[in-house]
Coordinates of C-alpha atoms and ligand atoms in Angstrom, one line a residue:
X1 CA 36.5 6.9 0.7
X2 CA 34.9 4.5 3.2
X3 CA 32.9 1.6 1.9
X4 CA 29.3 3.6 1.9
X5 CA 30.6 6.2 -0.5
X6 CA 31.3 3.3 -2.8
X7 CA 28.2 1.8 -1.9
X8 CA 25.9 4.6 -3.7
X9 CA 28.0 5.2 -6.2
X10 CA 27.0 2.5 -9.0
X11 CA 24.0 1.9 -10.9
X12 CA 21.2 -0.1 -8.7
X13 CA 18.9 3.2 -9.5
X14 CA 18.9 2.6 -13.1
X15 CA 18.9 -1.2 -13.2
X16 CA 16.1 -1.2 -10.1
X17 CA 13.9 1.0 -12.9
X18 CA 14.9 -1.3 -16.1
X19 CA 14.1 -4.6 -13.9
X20 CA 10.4 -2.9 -13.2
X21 CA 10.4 -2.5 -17.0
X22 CA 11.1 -5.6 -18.2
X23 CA 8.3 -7.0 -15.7
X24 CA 5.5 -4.6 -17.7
X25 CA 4.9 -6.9 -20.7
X26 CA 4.8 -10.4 -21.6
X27 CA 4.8 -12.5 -20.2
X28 CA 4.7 -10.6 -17.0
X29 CA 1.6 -9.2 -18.0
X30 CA -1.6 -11.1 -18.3
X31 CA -2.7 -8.6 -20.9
X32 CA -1.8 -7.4 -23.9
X33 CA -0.3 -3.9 -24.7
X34 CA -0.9 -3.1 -21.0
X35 CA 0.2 -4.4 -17.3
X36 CA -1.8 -6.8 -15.5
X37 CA -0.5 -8.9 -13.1
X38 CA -2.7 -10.6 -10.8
X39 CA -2.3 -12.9 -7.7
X40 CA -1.1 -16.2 -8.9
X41 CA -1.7 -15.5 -12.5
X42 CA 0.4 -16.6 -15.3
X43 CA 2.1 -13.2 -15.2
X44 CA 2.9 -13.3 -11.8
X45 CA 4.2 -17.0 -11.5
X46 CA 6.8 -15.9 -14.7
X47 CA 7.9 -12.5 -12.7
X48 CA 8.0 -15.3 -9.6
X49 CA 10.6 -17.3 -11.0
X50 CA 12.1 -14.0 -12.7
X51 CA 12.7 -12.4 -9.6
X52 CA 14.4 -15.4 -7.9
X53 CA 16.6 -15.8 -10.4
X54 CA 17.5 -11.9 -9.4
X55 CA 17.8 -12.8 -5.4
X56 CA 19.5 -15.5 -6.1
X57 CA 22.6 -13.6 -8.5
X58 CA 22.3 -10.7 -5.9
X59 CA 23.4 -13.5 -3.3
X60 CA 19.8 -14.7 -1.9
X61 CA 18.8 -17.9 -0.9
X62 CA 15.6 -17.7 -2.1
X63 CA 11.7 -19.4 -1.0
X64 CA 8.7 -18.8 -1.8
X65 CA 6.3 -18.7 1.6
X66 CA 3.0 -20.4 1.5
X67 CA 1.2 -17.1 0.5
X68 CA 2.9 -17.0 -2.6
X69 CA 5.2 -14.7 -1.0
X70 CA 9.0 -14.8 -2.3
X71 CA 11.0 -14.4 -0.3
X72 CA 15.0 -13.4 -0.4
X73 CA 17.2 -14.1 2.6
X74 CA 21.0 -12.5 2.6
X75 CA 22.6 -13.6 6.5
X76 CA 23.7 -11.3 8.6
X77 CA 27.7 -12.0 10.4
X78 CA 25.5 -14.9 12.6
X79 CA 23.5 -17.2 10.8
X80 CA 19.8 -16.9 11.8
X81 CA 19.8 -13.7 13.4
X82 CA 16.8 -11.1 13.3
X83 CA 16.3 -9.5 9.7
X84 CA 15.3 -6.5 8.3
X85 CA 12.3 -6.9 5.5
X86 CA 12.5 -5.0 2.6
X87 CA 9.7 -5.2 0.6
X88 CA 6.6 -4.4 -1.3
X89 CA 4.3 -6.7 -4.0
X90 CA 4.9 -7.6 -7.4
X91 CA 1.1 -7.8 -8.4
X92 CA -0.8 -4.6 -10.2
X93 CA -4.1 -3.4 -10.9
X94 CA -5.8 -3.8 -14.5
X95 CA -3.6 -1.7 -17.1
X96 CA -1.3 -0.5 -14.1
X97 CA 2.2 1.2 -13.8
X98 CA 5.2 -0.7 -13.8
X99 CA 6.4 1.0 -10.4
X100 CA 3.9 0.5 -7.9
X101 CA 5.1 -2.1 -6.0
X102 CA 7.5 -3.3 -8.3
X103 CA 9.6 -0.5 -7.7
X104 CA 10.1 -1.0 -3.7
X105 CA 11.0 -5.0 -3.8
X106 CA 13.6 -4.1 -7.0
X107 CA 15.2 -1.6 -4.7
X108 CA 15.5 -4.4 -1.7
X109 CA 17.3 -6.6 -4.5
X110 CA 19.6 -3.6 -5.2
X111 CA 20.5 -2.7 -1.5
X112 CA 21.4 -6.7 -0.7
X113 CA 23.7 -6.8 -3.9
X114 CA 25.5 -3.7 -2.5
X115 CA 26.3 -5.4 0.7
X116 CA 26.8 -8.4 -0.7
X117 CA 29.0 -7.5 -3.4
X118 CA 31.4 -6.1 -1.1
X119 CA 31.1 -9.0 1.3
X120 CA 29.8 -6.5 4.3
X121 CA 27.8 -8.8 6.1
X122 CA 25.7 -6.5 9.2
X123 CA 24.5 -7.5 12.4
X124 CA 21.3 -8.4 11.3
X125 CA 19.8 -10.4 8.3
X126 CA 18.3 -8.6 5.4
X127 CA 15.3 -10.1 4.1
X128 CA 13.4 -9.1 0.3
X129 CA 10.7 -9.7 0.2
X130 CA 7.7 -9.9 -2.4
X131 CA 4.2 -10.0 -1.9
X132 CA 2.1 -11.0 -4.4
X133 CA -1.6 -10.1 -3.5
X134 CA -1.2 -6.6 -2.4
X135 CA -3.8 -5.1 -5.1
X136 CA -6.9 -7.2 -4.3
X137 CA -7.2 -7.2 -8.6
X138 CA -8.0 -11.0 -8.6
X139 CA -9.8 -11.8 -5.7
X140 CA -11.7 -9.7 -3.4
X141 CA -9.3 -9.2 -0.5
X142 CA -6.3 -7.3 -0.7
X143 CA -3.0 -7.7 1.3
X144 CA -2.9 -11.8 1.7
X145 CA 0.8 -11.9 1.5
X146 CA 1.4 -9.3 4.4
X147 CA -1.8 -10.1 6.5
X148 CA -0.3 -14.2 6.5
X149 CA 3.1 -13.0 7.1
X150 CA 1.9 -11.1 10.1
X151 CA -0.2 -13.5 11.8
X152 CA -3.6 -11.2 10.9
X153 CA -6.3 -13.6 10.3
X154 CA -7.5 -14.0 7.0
X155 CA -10.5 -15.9 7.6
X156 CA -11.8 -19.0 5.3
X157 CA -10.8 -17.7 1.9
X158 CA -10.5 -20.7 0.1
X159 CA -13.7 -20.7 -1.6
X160 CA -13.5 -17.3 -2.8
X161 CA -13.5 -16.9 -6.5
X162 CA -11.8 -14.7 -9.4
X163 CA -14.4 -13.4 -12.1
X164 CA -13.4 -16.6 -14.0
X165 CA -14.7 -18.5 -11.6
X166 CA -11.7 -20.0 -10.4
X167 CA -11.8 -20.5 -6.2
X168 CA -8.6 -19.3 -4.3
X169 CA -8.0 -22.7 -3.5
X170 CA -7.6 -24.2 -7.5
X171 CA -5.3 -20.6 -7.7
X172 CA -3.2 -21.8 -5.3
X173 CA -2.6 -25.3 -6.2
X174 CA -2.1 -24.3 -9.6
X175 CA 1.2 -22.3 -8.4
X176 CA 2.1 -25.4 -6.1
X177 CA 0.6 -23.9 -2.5
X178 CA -1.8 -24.8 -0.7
X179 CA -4.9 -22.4 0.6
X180 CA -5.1 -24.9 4.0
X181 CA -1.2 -24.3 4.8
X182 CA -1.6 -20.6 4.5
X183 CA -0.9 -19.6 8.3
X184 CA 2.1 -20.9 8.4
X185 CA 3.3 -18.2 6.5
X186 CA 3.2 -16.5 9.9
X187 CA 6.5 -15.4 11.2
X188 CA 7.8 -15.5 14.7
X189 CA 8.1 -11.8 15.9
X190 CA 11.6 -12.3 17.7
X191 CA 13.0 -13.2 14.0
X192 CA 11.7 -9.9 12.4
X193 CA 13.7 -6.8 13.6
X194 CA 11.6 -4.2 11.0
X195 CA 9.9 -3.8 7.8
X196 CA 11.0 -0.9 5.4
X197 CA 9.4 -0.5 1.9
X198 CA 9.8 2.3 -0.7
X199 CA 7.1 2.9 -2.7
X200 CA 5.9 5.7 -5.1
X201 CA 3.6 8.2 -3.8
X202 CA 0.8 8.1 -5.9
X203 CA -0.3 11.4 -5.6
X204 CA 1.2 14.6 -6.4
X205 CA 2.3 16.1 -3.3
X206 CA 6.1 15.7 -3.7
X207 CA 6.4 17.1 -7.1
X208 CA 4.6 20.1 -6.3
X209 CA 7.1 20.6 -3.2
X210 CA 9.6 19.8 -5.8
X211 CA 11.2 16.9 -3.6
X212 CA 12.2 13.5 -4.9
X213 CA 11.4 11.7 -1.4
X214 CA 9.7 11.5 1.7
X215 CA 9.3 9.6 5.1
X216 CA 6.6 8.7 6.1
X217 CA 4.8 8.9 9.2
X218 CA 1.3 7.1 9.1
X219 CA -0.8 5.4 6.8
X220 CA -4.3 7.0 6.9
X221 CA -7.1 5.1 8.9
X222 CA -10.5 4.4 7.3
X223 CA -14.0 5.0 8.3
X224 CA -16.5 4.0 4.7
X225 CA -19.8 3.7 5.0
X226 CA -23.2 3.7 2.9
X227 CA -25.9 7.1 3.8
X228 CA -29.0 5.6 2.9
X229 CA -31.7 8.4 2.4
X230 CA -35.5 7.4 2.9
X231 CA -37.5 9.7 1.1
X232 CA -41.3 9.3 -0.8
X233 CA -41.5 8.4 -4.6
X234 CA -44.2 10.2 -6.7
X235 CA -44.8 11.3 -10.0
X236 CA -42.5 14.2 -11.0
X237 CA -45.6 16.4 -12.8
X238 CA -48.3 16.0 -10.0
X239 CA -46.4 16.0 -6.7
X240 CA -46.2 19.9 -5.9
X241 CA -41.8 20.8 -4.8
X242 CA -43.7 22.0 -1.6
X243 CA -44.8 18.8 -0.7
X244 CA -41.7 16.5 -2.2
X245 CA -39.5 14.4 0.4
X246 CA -36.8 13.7 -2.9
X247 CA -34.2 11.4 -2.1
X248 CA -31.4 12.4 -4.4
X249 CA -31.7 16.2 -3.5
X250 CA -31.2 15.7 -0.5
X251 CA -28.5 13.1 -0.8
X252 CA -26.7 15.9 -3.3
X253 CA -26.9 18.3 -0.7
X254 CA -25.7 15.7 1.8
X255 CA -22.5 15.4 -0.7
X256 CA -21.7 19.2 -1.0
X257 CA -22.4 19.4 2.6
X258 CA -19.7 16.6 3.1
X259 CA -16.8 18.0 0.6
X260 CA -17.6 21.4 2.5
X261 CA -16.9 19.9 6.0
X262 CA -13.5 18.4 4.9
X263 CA -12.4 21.6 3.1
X264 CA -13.0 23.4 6.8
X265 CA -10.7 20.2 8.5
X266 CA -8.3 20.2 5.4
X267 CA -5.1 19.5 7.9
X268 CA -7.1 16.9 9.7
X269 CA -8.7 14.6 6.9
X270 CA -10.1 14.0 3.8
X271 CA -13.5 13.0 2.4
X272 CA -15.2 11.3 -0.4
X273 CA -18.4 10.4 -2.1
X274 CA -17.6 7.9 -4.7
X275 CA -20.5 6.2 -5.3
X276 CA -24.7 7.7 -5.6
X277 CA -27.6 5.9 -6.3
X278 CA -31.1 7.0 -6.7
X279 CA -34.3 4.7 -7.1
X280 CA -36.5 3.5 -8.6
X281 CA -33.7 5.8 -11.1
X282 CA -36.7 6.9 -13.9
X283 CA -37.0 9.7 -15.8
X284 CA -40.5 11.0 -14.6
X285 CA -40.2 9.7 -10.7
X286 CA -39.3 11.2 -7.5
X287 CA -36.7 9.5 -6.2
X288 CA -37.7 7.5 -3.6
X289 CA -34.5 6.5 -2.1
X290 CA -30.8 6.9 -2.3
X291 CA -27.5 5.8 -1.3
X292 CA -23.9 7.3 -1.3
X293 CA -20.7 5.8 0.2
X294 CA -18.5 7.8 2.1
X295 CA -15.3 7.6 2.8
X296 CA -12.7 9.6 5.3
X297 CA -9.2 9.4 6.2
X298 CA -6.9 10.6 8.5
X299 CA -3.7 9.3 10.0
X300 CA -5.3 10.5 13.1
X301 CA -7.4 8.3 15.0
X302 CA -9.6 10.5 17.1
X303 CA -9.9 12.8 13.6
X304 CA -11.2 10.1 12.0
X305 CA -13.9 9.3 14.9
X306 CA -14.5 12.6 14.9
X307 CA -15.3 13.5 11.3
X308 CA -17.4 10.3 11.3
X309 CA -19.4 12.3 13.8
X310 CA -19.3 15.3 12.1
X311 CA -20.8 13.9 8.9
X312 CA -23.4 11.9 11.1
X313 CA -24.9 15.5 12.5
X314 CA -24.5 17.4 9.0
X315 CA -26.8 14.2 7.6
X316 CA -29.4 14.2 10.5
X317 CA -29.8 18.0 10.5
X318 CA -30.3 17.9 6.1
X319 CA -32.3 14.9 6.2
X320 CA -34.4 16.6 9.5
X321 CA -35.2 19.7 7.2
X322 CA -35.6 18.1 4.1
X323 CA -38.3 15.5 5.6
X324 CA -36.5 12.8 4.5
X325 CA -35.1 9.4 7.0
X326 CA -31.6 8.4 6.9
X327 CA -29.4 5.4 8.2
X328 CA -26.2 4.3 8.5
X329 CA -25.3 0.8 6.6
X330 CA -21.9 -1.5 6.0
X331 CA -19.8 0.9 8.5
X332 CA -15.8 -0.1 8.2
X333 CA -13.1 1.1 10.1
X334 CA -9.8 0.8 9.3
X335 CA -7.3 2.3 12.2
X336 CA -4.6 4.9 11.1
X337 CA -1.1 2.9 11.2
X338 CA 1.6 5.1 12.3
X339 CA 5.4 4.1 11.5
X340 CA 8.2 4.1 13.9
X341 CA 9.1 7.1 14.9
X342 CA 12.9 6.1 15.3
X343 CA 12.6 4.6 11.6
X344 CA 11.1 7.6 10.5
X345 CA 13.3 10.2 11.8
X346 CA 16.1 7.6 10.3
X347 CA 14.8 7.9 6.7
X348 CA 14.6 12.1 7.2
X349 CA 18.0 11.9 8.2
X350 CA 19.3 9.9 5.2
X351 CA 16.9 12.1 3.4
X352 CA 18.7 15.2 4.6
X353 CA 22.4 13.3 4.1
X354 CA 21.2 13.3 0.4
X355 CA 20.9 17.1 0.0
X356 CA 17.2 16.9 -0.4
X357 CA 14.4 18.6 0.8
X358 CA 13.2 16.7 3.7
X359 CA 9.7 16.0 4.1
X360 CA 7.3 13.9 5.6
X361 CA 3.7 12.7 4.4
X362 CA 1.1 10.8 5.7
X363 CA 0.2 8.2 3.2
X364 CA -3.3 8.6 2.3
X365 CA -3.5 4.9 0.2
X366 CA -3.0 1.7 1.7
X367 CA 0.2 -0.3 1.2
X368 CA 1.9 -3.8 2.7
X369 CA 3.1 -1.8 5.3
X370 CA -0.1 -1.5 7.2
X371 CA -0.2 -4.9 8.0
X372 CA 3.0 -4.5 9.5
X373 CA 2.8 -1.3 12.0
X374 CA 1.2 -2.9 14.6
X375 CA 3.5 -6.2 14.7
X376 CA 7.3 -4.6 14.0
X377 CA 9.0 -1.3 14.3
X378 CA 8.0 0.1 10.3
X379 CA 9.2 2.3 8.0
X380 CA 8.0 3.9 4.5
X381 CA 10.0 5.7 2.0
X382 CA 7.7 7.9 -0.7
X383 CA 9.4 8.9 -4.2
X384 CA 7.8 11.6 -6.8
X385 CA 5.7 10.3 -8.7
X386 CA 5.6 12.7 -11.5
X387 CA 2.2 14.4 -12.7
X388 CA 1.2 12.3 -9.3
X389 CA -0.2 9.7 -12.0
X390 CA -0.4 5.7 -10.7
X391 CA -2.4 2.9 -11.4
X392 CA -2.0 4.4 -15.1
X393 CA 0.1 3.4 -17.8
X394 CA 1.7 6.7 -17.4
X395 CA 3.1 6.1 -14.4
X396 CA 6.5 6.9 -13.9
X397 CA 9.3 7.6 -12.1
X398 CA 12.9 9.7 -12.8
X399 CA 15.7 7.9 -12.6
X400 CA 17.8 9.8 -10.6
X401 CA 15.0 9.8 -7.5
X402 CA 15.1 6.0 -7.8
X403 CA 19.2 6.1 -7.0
X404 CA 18.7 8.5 -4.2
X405 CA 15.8 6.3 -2.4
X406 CA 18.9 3.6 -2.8
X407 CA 21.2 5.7 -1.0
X408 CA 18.7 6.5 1.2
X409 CA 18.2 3.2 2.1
X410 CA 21.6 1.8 1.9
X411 CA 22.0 4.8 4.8
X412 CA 19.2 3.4 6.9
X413 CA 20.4 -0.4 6.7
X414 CA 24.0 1.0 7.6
X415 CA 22.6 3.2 10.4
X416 CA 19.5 0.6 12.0
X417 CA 21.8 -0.3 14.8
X418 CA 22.2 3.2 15.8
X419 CA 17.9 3.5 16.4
X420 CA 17.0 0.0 17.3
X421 CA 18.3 -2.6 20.1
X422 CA 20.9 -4.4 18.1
X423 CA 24.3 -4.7 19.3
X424 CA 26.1 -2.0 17.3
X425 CA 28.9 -4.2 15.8
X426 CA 31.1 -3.2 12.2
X427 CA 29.7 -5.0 9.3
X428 CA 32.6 -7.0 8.7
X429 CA 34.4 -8.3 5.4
X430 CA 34.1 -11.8 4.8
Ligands
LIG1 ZN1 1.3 -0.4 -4.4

């Protein structure tokens, strides 16, 4: 039996899910009979300390970055050479899961133990690490720890506040950081050789396919936007529905109109209307104006400029025949981030190794991993996530999916020479 075969054979499934279940309550939660765990709360600095008391057994040297990042560091056969980043982030949404997130850094703690238990040190470092603003649940701007550890500007934050009050700035000194010293949480690109997180899918894709995992090959760009319909406000018993120019019924029709154009492009991407408002909102008016936000996504890039161009037309021909003006307001674009081909086709190969199903998704949420795309070669491993339930307390995940994204990944560490530039040497017992 060589010394992968050993490698997958113990526990680190189980003990990744228990160590995610231990973090859902007090006092890793800043509520009670639910999980909340927001950036730099109480909650998160006790599952900070938690978890470096993990890295550390699993044979980490362990920092924390000045993002509030920890950070896990197991050498490679040379000290200081290139590492591998495994990670996710430890914060959640109001009355989250215990998985999301959680679940991918607690599976980097188990795939370092593996190697280092066994004293296989690879030709690379291996790197955990745990974000801890990925959810935007405290403050509004999500992904700090990834966008700092990437270099991505994050603009003059320090002022911004929590619904408490409290300015990024007091957050951070009250966890011993400091907002100013934030960009040096920027790494240098020639010591990063890739990022790899595991995450749950969030959606139900997988289990209907009845498949455990998935690679995956993009995370889904972003175009929002606001519609705003200009129509003429009257009194709803004199004003003739000849002679109307209503607002909302023509921003209802500009809805259907919307979900019917993305059911017609349902390979190339999805749409959504989250959000309608009417005014002045009264039972006996006309509405006189409206606004709905709409959002598409696709992991292709011209798709996405395209739909946005689709929906523009559908909106000018309805408000054209409904008499009614329109604009265009608070227009975001967020660019699809494909992973690494090599990295991708890496994970379907482990995938395969497994005796699974192998498939590939695009991710339609946004993770850490976008962040990353652009800057290092990237890679995303999806598990089920049954009854495609997250940001829930029903969230879950089956134990046995959780041992095989370990294998999985245990494959992929033991293989990255094979894909990337590395010099292809034996991990060697020390
Ligand atoms: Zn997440």
């Amino acid at each position: 039996m060589n010394k992968l075969e050993r490698i997958v054979e113990h526990d680190a499934g189980a003990r990744a899910v228990r160590r995610c279940e231990e973090l859902g309550c007090e006092p890793y939660s800043d509520m009670r009979g639910g999980l909340f765990r927001p950036y730099l709360g109480a909650a998160h600095k006790a599952a900070m300390a938690t978890l470096r008391g993990w890295m550390h057994d699993a044979g980490m040297s362990v920092r924390t970055d000045p993002a509030g990042t920890v950070i896990g560091r197991y050498e490679g056969a040379e000290a200081n050479a290139p590492a591998l980043l495994i990670g996710s982030h430890i914060d959640s949404v109001w009355n989250g899961g215990f998985y999301d997130g959680a679940l991918g850094v607690m599976l980097g703690v188990e795939c370092v133990a593996a190697f280092a238990s066994r004293g296989i040190r690879l030709p690379f470092a291996l790197e955990v690490v745990a974000f801890g603003d990925e959810e935007g649940s405290r403050f509004p701007l999500s992904m700090l720890g990834s966008r700092a550890m990437a270099g991505k500007a994050v603009g003059d934050v320090s002022q911004m506040r929590d619904r408490t009050g409290a300015t990024l700035h007091e957050a951070m000194r009250g966890a011993g950081l400091d907002v100013g010293r934030m960009g040096e949480a920027r790494r240098n690109r020639q010591d990063i050789l890739a990022y790899l997180e595991a995450h749950i899918e969030q959606g139900p894709v997988l289990e209907h396919a009845d498949a455990p995992l998935a690679a995956v090959s993009a995370i889904a760009g972003i175009q929002r936007f606001y519609v705003r319909v200009q129509g003429q406000a009257g009194h709803a018993g004199t004003v003739p529905l000849s002679m109307r120019r209503d607002a909302l019924a023509a921003a209802c029709e500009m809805v259907l109109g919307i979900e019917a154009l993305a059911r017609a492009h349902v390979d190339d991407f999805v749409a959504t209307v989250g959000k309608i408002e009417a005014h002045p909102g009264a039972v006996n008016v006309i509405p006189g104006s409206a606004s709905l936000s709409v959002e598409i996504r696709s992991a292709d890039a011209q798709c996405l400029e395209r739909a946005f161009l689709q929906v523009k037309e559908l909106v000018g021909s309805i408000a054209g025949r409904r008499h009614v003006g329109w604009e265009v307001q608070d227009h975001q674009t967020f660019a699809p981030a494909p992973c690494d081909g090599r990295l991708v086709d890496l994970l379907r190969s482990g995938i395969r190794a497994e005796g699974m199903p192998e498939h590939v998704l695009v991710s339609g949420a946004g993770h850490d991993a976008m962040m990353m795309t652009d800057w290092v070669p990237t890679a995303m491993l999806f598990l089920r996530s049954p009854g495609g339930i997250s940001h829930h307390p029903d969230e879950s995940v089956i134990v046995a999916d959780v041992q095989a994204a370990f294998a999985v990944m245990v494959n992929f560490i033991t293989r990255l020479p094979e894909v990337l530039d590395i010099s292809a040497r034996q991990g060697t017992v020390v």
